[in-house]
PDB file of C-alpha atoms in Angstrom:
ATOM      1  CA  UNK A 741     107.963 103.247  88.493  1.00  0.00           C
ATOM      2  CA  UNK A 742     104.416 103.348  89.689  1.00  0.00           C
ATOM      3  CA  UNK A 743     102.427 100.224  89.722  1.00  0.00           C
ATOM      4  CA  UNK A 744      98.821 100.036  88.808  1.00  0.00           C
ATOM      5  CA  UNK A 745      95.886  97.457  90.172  1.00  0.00           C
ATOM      6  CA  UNK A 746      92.576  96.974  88.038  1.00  0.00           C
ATOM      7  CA  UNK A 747      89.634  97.253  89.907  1.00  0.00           C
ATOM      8  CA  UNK A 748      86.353  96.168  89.397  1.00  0.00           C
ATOM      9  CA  UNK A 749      83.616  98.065  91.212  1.00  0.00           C
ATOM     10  CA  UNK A 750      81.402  95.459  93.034  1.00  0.00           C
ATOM     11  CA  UNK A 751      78.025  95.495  94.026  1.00  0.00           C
ATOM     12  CA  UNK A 752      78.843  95.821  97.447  1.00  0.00           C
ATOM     13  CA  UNK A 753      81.428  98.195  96.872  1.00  0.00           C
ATOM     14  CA  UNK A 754      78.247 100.230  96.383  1.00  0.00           C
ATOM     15  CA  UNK A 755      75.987 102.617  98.983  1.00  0.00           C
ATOM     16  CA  UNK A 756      72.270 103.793  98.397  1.00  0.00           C
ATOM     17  CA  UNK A 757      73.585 106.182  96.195  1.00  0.00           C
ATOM     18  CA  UNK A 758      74.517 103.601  93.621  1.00  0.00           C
ATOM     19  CA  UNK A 759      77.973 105.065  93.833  1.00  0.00           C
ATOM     20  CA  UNK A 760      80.916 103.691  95.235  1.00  0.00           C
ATOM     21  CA  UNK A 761      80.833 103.980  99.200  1.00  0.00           C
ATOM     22  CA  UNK A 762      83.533 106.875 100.767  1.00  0.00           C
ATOM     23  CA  UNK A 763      84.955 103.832 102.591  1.00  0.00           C
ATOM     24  CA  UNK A 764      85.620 101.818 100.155  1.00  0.00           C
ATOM     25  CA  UNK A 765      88.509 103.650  98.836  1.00  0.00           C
ATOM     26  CA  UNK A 766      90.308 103.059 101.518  1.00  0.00           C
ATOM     27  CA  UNK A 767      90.433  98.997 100.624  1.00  0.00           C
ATOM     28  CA  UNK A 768      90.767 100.389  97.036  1.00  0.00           C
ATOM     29  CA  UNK A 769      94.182 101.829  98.262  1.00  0.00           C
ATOM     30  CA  UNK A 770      94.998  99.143  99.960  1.00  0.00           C
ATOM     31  CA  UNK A 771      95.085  96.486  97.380  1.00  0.00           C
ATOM     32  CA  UNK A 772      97.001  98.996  94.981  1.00  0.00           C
ATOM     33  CA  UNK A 773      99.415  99.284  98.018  1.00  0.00           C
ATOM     34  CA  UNK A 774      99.758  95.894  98.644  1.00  0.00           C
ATOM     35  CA  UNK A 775     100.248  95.065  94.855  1.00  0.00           C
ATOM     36  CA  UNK A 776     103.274  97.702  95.248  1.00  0.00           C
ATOM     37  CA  UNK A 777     104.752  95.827  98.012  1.00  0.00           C
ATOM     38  CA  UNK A 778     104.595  92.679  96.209  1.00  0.00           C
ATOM     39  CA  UNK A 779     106.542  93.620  92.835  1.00  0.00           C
ATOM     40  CA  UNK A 780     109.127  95.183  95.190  1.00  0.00           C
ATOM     41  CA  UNK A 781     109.373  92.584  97.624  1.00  0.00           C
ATOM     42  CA  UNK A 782     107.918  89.477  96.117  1.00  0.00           C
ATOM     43  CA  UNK A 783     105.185  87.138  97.128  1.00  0.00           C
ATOM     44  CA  UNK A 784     106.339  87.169 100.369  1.00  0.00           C
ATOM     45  CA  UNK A 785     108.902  89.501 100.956  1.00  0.00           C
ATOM     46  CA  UNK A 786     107.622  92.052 103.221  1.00  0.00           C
ATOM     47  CA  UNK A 787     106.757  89.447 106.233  1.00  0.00           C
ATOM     48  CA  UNK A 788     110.028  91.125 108.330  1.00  0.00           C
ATOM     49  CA  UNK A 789     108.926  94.991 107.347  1.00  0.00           C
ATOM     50  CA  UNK A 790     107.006  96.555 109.919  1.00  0.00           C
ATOM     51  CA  UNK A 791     104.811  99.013 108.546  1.00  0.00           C
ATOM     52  CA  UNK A 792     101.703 101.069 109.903  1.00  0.00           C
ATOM     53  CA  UNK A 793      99.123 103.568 108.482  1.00  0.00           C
ATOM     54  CA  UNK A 794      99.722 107.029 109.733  1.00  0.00           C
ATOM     55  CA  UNK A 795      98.080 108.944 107.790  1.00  0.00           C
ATOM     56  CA  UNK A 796      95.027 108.747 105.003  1.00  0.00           C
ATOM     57  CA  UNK A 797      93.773 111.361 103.020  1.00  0.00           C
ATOM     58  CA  UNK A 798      91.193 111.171  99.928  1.00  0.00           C
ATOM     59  CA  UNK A 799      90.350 113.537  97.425  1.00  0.00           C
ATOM     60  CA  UNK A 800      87.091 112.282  95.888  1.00  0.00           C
ATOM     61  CA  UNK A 801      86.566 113.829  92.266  1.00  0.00           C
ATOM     62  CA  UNK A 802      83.927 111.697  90.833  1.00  0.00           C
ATOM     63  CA  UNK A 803      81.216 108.661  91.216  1.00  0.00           C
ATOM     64  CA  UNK A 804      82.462 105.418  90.203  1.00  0.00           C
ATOM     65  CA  UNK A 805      79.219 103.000  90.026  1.00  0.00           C
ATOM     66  CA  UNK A 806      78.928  99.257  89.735  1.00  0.00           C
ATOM     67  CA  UNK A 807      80.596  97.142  87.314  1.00  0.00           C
ATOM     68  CA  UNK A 808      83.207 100.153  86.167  1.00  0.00           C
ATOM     69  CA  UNK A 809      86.233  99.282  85.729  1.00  0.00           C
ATOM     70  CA  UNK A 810      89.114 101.327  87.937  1.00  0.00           C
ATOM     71  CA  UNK A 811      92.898 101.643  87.487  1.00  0.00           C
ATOM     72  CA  UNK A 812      94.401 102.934  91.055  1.00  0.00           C
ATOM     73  CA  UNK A 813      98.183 103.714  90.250  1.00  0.00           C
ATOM     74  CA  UNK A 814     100.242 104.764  93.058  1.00  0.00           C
ATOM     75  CA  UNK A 815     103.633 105.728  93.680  1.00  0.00           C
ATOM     76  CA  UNK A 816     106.343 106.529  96.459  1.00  0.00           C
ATOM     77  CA  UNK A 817     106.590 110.429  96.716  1.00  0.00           C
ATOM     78  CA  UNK A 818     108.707 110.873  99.381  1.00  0.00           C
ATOM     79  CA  UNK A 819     110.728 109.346 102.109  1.00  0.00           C
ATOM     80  CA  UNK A 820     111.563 110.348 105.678  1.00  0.00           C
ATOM     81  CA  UNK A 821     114.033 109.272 108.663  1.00  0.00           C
ATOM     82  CA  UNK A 822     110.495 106.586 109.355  1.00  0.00           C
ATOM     83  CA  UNK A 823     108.105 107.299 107.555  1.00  0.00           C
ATOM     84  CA  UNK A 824     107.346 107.552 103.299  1.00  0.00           C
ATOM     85  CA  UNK A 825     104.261 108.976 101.407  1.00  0.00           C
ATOM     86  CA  UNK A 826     102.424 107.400  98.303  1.00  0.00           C
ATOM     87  CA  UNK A 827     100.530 108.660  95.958  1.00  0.00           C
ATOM     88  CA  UNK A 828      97.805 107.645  93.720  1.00  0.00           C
ATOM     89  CA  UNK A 829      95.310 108.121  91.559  1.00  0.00           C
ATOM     90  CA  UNK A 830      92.235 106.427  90.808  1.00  0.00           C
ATOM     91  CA  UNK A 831      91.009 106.663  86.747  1.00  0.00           C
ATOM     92  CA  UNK A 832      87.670 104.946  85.250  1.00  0.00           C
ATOM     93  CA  UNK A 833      89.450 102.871  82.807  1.00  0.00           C
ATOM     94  CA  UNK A 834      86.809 102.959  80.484  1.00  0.00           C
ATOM     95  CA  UNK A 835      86.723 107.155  79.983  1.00  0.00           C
ATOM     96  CA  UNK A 836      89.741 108.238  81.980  1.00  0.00           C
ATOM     97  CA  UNK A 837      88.319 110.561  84.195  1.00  0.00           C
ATOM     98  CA  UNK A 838      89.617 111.070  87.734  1.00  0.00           C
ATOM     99  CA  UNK A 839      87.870 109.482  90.277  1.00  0.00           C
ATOM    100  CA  UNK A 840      89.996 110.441  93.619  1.00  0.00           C
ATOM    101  CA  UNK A 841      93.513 110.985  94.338  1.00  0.00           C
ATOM    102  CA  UNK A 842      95.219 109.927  97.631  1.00  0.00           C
ATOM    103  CA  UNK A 843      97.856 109.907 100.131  1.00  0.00           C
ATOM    104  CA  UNK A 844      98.931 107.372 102.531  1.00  0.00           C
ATOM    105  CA  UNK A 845     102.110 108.136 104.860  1.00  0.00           C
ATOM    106  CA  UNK A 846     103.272 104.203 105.939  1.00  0.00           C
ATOM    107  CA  UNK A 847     105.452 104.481 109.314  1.00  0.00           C
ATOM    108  CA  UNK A 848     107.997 101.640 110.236  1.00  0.00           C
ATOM    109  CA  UNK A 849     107.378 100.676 113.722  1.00  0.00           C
ATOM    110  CA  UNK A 850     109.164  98.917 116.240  1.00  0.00           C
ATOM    111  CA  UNK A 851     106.151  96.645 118.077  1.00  0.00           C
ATOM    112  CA  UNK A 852     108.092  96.073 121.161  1.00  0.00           C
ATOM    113  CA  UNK A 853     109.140 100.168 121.932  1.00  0.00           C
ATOM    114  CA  UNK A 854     105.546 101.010 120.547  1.00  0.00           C
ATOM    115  CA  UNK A 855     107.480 103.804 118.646  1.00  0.00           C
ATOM    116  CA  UNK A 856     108.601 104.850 115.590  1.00  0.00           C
ATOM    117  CA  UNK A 857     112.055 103.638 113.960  1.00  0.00           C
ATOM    118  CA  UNK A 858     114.361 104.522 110.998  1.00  0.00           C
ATOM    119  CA  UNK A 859     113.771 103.279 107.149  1.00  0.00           C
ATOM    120  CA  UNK A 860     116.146 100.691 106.720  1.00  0.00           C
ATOM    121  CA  UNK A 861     119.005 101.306 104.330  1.00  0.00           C
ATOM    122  CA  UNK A 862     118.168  98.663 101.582  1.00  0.00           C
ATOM    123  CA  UNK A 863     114.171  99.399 101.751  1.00  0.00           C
ATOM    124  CA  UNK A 864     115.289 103.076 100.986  1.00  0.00           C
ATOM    125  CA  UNK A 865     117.596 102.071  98.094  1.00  0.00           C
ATOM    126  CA  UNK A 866     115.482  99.501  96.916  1.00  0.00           C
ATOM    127  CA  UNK A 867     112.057 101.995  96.857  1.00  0.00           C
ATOM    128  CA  UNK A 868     114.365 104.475  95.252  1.00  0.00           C
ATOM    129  CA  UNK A 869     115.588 101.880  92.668  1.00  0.00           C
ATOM    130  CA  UNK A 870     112.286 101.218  91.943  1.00  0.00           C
ATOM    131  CA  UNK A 871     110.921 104.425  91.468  1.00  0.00           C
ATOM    132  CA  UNK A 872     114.363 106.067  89.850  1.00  0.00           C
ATOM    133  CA  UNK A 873     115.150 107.980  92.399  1.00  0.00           C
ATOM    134  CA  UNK A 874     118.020 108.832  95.155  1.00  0.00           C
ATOM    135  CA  UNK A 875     115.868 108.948  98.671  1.00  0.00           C
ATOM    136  CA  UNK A 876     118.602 110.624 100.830  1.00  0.00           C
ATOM    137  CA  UNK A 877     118.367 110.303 104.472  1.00  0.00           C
ATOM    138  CA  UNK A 878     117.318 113.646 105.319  1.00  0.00           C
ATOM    139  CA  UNK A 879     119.421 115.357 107.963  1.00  0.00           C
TER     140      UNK A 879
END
């Protein structure tokens, strides 16, 4: 089941432009992320699960401005041996319209081996659970 964060566009969310900054979408992602993590995990549930940011793209469609209100909804579209992919998609609450859609790939990494490691069984079955789906170990 995706998740969805409200998001209020702040003043100094804002460039010269008076549109919301390119940069900004990337802490825009992050809280909708992090909201994510907390429904499946709880409060503080994801303390022992060692994630990183591989990968980040963004697909801007149109300006968001000051004081809009923005829904970012994102979901887990895939999982790997290490790594899994969300998805989301930003909407001006207000109107509807499409503001960006995303992609993050998080990796689970081992800090002491500075490498990559496996998903662990029960974060694969409890992401799948969530979203109502079977993530298979690929082969």
């Amino acid at each position: 089941m995706p998740f969805t964060k409200p998001i209020e566009v702040r003043y100094a969310d804002c460039d010269m432009m008076q549109h919301v900054n390119n940069a900004v979408f990337l802490h825009y992602l992050e809280e909708a992320r992090l909201g994510y993590y907390r429904q499946l995990f709880g409060p503080h549930g994801m303390a022992d699960i060692d994630f990183i940011l591989g990968e980040v793209r963004v697909r801007y469609l149109s300006p968001a401005t000051m004081g809009e209100m923005l829904d970012v909804t994102v979901r887990v579209s895939e999982m790997r041996r290490s790594s899994f992919t969300m998805q989301y998609a930003i909407t001006a609450a207000g109107d509807g319209r499409s503001v960006a859609t995303a992609g993050t790939v998080q990796v689970m990494f081992d800090y002491v081996t500075q490498a990559s490691k496996p998903l662990p069984d029960d974060l694969r079955a409890r992401i799948g659970q969530q979203e109502g789906q079977d993530f298979a170990i690929p082969v």
